PDB file of C-alpha atoms in Angstrom:
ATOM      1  CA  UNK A   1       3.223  -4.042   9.148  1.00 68.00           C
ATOM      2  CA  UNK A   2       1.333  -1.266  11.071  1.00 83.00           C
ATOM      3  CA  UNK A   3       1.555   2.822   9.113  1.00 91.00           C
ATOM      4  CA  UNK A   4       1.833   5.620  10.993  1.00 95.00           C
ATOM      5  CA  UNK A   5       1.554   8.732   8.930  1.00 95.00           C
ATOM      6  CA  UNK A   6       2.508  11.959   9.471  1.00 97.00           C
ATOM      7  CA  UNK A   7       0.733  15.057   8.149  1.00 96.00           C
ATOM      8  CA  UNK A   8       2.285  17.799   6.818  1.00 96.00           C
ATOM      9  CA  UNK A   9       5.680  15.971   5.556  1.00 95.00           C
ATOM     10  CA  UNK A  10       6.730  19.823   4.938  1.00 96.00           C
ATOM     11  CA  UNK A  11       5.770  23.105   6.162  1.00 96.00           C
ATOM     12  CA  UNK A  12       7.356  26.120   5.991  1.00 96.00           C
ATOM     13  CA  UNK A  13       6.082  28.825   8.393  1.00 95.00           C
ATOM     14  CA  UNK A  14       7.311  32.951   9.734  1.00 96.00           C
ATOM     15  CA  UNK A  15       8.928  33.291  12.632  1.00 96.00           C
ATOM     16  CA  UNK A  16       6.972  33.904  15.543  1.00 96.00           C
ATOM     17  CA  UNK A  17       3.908  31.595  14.086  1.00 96.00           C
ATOM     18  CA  UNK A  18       2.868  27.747  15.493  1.00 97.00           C
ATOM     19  CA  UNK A  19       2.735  24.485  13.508  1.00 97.00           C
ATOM     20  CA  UNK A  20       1.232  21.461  14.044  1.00 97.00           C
ATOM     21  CA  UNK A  21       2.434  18.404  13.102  1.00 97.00           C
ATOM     22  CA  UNK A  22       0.152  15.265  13.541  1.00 97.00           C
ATOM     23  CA  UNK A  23       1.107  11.907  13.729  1.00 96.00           C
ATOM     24  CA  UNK A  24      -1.452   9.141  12.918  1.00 95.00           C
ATOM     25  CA  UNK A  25      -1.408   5.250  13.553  1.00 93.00           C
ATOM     26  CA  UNK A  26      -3.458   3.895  10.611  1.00 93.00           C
ATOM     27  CA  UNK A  27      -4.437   0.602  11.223  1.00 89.00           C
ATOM     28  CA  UNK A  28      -3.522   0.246  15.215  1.00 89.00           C
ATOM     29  CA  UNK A  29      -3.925   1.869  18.672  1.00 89.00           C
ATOM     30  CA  UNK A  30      -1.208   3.500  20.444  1.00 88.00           C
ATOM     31  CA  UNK A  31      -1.187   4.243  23.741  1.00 83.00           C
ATOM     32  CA  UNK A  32       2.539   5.675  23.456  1.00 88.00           C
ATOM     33  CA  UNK A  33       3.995   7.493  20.863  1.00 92.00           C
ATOM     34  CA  UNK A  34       7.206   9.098  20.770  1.00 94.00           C
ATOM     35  CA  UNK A  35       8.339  12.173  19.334  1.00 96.00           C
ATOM     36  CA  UNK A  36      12.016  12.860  18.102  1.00 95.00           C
ATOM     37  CA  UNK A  37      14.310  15.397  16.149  1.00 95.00           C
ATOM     38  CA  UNK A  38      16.981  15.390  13.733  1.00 91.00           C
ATOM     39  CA  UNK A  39      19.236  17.924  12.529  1.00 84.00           C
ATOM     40  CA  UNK A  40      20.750  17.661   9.574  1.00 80.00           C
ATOM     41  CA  UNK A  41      23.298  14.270   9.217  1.00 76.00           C
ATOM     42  CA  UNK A  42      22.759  13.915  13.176  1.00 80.00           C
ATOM     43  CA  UNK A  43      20.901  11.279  14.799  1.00 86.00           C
ATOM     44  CA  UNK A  44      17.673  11.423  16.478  1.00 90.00           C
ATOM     45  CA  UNK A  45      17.102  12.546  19.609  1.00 92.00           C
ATOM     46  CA  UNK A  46      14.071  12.083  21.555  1.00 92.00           C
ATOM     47  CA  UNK A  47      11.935  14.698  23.098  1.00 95.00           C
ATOM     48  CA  UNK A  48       9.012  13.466  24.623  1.00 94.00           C
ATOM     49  CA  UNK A  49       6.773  10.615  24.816  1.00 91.00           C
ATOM     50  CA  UNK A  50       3.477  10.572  24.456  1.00 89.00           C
ATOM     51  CA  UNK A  51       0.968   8.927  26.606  1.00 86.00           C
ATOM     52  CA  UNK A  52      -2.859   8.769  25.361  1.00 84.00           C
ATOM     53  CA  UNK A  53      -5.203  11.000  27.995  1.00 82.00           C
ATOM     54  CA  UNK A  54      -2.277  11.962  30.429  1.00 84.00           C
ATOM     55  CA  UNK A  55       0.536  14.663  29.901  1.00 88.00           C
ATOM     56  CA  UNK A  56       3.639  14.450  27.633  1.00 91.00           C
ATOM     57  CA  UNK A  57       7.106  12.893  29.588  1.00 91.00           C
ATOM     58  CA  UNK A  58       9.657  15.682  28.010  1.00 94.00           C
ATOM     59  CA  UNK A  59      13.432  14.806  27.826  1.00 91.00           C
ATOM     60  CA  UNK A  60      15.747  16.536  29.814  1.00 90.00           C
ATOM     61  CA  UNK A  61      16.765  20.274  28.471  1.00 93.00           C
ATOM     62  CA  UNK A  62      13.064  19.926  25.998  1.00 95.00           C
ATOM     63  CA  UNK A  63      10.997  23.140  26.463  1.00 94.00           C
ATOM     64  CA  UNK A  64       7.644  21.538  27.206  1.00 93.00           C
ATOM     65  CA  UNK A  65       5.988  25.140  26.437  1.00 94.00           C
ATOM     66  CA  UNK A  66       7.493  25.274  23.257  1.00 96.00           C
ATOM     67  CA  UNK A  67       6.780  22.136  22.038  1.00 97.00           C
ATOM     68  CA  UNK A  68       2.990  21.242  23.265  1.00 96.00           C
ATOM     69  CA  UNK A  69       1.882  17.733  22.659  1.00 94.00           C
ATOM     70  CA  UNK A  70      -1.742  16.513  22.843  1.00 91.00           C
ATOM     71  CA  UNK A  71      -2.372  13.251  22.477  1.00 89.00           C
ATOM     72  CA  UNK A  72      -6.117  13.107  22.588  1.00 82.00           C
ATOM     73  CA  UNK A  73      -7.057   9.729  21.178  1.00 89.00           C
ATOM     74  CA  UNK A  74      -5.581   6.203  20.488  1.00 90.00           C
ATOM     75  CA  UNK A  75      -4.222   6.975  17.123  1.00 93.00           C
ATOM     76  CA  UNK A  76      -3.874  10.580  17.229  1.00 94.00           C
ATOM     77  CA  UNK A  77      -0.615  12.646  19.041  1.00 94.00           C
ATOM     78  CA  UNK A  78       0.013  16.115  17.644  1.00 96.00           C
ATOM     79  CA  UNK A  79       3.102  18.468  18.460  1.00 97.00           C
ATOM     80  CA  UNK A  80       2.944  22.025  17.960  1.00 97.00           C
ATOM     81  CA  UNK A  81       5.855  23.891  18.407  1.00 97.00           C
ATOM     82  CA  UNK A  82       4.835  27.440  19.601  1.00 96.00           C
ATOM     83  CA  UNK A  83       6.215  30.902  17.987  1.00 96.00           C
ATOM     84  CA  UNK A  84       8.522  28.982  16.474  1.00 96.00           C
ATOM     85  CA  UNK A  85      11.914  30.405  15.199  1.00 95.00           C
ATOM     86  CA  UNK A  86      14.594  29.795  12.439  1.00 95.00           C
ATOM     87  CA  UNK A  87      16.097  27.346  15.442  1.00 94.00           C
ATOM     88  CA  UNK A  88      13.556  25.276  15.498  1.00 95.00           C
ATOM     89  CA  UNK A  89      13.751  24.179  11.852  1.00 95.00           C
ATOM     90  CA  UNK A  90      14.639  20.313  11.936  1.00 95.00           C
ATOM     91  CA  UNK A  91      12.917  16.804  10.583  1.00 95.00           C
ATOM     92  CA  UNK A  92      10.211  16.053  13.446  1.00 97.00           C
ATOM     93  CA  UNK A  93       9.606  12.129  13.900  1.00 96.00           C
ATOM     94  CA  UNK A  94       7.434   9.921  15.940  1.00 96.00           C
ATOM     95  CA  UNK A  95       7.119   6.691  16.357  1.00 94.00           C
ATOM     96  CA  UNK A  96       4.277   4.654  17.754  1.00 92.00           C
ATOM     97  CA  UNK A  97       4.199   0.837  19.363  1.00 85.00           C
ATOM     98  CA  UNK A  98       1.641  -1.648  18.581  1.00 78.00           C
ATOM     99  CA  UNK A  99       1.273  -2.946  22.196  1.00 71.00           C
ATOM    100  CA  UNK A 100       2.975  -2.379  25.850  1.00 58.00           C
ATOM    101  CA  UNK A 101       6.678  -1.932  24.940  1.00 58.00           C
ATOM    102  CA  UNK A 102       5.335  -3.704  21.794  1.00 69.00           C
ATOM    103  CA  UNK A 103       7.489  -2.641  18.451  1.00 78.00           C
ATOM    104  CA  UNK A 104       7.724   0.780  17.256  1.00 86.00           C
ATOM    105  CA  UNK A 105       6.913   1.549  14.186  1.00 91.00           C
ATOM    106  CA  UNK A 106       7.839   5.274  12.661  1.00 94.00           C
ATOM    107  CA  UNK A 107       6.163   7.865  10.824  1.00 95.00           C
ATOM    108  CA  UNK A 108       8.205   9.682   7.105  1.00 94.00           C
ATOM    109  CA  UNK A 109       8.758  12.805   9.377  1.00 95.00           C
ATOM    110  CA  UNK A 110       7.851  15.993   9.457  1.00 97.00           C
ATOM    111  CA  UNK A 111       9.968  19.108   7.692  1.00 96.00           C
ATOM    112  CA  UNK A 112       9.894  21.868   9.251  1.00 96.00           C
ATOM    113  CA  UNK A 113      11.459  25.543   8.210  1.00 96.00           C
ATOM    114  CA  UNK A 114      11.167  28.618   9.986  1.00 96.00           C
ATOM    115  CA  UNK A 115      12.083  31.777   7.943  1.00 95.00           C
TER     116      UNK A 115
ATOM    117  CA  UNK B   1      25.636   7.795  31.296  1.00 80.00           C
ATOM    118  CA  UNK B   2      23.404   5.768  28.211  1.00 86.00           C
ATOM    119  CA  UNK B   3      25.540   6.419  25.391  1.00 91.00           C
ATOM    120  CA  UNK B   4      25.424   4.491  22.159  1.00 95.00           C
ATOM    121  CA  UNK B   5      27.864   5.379  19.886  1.00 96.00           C
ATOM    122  CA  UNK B   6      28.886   4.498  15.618  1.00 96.00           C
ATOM    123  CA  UNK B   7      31.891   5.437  15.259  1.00 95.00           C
ATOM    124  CA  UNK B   8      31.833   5.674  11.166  1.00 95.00           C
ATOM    125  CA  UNK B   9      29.596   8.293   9.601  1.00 94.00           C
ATOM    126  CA  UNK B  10      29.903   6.174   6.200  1.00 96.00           C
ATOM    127  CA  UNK B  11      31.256   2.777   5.196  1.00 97.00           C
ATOM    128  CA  UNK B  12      31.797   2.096   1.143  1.00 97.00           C
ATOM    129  CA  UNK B  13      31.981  -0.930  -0.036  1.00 97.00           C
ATOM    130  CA  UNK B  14      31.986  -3.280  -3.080  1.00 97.00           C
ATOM    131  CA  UNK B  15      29.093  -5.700  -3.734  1.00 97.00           C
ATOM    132  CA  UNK B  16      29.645  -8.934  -2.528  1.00 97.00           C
ATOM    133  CA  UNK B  17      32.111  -7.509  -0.193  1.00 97.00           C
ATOM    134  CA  UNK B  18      31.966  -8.563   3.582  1.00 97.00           C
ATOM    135  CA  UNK B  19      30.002  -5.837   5.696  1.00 97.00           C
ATOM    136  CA  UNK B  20      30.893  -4.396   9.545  1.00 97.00           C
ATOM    137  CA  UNK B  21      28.881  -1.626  10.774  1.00 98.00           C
ATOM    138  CA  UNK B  22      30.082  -0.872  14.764  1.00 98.00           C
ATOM    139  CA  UNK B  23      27.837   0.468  17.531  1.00 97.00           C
ATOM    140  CA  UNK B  24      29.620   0.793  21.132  1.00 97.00           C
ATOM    141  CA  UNK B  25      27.271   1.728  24.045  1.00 96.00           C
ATOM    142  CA  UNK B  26      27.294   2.305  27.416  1.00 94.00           C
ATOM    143  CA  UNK B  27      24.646   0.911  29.891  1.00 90.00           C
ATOM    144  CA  UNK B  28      24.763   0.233  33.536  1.00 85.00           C
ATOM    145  CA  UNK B  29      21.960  -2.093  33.364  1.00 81.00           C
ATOM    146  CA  UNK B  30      21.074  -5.443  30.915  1.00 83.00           C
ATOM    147  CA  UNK B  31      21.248  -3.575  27.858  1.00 88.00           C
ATOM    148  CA  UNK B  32      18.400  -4.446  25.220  1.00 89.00           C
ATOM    149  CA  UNK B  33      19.809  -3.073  21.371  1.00 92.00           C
ATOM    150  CA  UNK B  34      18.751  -2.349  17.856  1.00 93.00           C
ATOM    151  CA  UNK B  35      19.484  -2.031  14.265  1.00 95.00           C
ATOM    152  CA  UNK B  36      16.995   0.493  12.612  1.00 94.00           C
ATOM    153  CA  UNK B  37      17.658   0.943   8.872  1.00 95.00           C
ATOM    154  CA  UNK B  38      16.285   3.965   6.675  1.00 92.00           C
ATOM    155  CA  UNK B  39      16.045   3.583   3.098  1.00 93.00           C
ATOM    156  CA  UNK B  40      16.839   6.295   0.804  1.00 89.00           C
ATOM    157  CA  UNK B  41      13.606   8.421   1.040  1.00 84.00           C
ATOM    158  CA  UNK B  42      11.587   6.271   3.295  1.00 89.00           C
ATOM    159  CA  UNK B  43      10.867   6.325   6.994  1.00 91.00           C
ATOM    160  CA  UNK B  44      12.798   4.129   9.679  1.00 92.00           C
ATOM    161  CA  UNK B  45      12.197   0.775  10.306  1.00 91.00           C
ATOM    162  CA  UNK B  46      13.379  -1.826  12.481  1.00 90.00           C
ATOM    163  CA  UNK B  47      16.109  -4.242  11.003  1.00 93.00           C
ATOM    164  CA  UNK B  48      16.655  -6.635  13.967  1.00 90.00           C
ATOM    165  CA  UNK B  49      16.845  -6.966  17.928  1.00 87.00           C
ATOM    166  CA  UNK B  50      19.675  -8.410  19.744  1.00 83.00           C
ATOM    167  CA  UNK B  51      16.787 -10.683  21.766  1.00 79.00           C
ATOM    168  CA  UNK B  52      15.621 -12.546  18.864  1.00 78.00           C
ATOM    169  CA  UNK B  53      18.843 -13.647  17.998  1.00 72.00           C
ATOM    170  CA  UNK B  54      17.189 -13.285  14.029  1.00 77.00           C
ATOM    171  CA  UNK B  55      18.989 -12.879  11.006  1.00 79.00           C
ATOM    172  CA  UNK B  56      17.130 -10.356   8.274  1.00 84.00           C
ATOM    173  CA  UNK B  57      17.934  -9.983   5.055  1.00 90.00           C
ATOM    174  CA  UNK B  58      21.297 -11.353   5.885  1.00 91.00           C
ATOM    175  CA  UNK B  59      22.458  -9.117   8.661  1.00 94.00           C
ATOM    176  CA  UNK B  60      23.447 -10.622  11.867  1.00 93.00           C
ATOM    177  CA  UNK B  61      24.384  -8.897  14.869  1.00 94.00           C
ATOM    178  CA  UNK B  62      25.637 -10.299  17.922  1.00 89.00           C
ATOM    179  CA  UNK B  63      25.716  -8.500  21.790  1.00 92.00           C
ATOM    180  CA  UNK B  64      29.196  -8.433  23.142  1.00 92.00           C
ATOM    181  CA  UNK B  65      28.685  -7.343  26.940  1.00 91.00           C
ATOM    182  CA  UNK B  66      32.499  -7.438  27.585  1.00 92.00           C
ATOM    183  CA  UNK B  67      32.814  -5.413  24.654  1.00 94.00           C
ATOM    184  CA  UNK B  68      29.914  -3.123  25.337  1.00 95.00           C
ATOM    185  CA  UNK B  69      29.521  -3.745  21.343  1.00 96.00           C
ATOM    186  CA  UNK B  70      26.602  -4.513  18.501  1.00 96.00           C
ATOM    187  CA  UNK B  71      27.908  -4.972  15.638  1.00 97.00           C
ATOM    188  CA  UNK B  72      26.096  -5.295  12.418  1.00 96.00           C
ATOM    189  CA  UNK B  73      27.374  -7.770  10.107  1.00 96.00           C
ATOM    190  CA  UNK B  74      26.644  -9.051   6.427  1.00 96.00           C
ATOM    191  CA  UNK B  75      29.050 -11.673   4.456  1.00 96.00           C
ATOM    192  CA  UNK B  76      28.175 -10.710   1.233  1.00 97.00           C
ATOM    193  CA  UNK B  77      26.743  -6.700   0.672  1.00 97.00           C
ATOM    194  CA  UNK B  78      24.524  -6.165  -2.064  1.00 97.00           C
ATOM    195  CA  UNK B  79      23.397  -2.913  -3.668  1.00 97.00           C
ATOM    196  CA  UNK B  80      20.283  -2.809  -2.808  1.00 96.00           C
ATOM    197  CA  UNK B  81      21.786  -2.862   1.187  1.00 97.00           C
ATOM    198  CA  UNK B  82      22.790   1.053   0.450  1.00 97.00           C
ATOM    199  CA  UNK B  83      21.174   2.908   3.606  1.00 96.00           C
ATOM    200  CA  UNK B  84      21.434   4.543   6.532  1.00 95.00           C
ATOM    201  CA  UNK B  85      21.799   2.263   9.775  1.00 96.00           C
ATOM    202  CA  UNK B  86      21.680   3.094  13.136  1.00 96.00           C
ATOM    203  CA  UNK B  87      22.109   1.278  16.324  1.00 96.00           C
ATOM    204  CA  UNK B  88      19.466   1.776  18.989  1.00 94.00           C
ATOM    205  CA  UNK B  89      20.006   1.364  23.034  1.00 92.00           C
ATOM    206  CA  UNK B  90      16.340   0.658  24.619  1.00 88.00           C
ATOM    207  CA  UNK B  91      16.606   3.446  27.615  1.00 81.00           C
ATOM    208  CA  UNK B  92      14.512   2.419  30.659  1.00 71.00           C
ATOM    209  CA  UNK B  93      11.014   1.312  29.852  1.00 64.00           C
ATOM    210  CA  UNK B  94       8.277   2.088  27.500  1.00 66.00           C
ATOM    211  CA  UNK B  95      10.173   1.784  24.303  1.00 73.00           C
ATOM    212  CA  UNK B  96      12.740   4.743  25.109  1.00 83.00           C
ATOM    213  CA  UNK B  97      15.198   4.798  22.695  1.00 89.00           C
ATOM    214  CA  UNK B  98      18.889   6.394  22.059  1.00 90.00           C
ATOM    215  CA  UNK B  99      19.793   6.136  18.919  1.00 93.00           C
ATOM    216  CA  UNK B 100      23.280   6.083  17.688  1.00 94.00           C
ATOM    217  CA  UNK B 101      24.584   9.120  14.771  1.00 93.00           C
ATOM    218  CA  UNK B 102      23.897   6.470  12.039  1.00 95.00           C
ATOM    219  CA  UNK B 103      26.298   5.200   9.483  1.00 96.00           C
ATOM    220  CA  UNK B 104      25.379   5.494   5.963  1.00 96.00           C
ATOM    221  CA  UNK B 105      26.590   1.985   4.017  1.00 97.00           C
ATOM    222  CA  UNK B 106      27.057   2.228   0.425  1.00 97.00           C
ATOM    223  CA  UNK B 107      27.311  -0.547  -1.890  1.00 97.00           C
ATOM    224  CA  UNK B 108      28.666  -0.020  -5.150  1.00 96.00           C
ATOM    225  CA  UNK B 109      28.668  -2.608  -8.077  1.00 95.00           C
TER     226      UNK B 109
END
């Protein structure tokens, strides 16, 4: 089936800093990709999708200045959540589709601890 | 309001035991569902679709509309079925999804 890859898996930053997290579809173009969060033993939750040369769609009560997402080529979307704090520690995932409304496939996820 | 909802946050069970994970969800329109599964220490990946009507790896799940329910089901559980599952609503269009809270299934010998 079709990768996507993630890059870093973990990253531990200060507060006040910003990460980047990329996401990657190996071995396919994807015009959408969607970025989610989970908190410990919860479910995901999705906070924005991202559409390849136009801006982010952000979920209701998602800071889109907090969490910027770029997604400046066909198998590149990156999210970088800005002067990030000890709140914003939580497993980042996206997810990309192989086609229009084609399946998803998902990336390992993305650690990410603020101290 | 989409919901989707599982109400057990882990179901243990014997091997070769009948298997029942439950999803509930609320939709107003022609709701198109999901099993995702997540391996111990691997990413999420799609198990089946209510539209294929497909059976993977055993599991069957069937859309109830006057139950509002997906239920997972596998006759006979095997170890190697020891995951996390969760039940996915397909919210609008371009591949939206809601996931459920996930119920872990573990399958002892």
């Amino acid at each position: 089936g079709a990768v996507v890859s993630q890059h870093p898996s973990w990253v531990i930053c200060k507060s006040g800093t910003s990460v980047k997290i990329e996401c990657r579809s190996l071995d396919f173009q994807a015009t959408t990709m969607f970025w989610y969060r989970q908190f410990p033993k919860q479910s995901l939750m999705l906070m924005a999708t991202s559409n390849e040369g136009s801006k982010a769609t952000y979920e209701q009560g998602v800071e889109k200045d907090k969490f910027l997402i770029n997604h400046a080529s066909l198998t590149l979307s990156t999210l970088t959540v800005t002067s990030a704090h000890p709140e914003d520690s939580s497993f980042y995932i996206c997810s990309a589709e192989t086609s229009n409304e084609g399946e998803l496939f998902f990336g390992e996820g993305s650690r990410l601890t603020v101290l | 309001a989409q919901r989707v909802t599982q109400p057990e946050k882990l179901l243990s069970v014997f091997k070769g035991a009948p298997v029942e994970l439950k999803c509930n969800y609320s939709y107003s329109g022609s709701p198109e569902l999901f099993w995702y599964v997540q391996y111990s220490r691997q990413r999420l990946q799609l198990l089946l679709r209510h539209i294929s009507r497909e059976s993977i790896k055993g599991f069957t799940a069937d859309l109830n509309k006057g139950e509002t329910s997906f239920h997972l089901k596998k006759p006979f559980a095997q170890e190697e079925d020891s995951a996390m599952y969760y039940c996915a609503l397909l919210s609008g269009g371009y591949n939206k999804l809601i996931f459920g809270a996930g119920t872990r299934l573990a399958v002892h010998p």
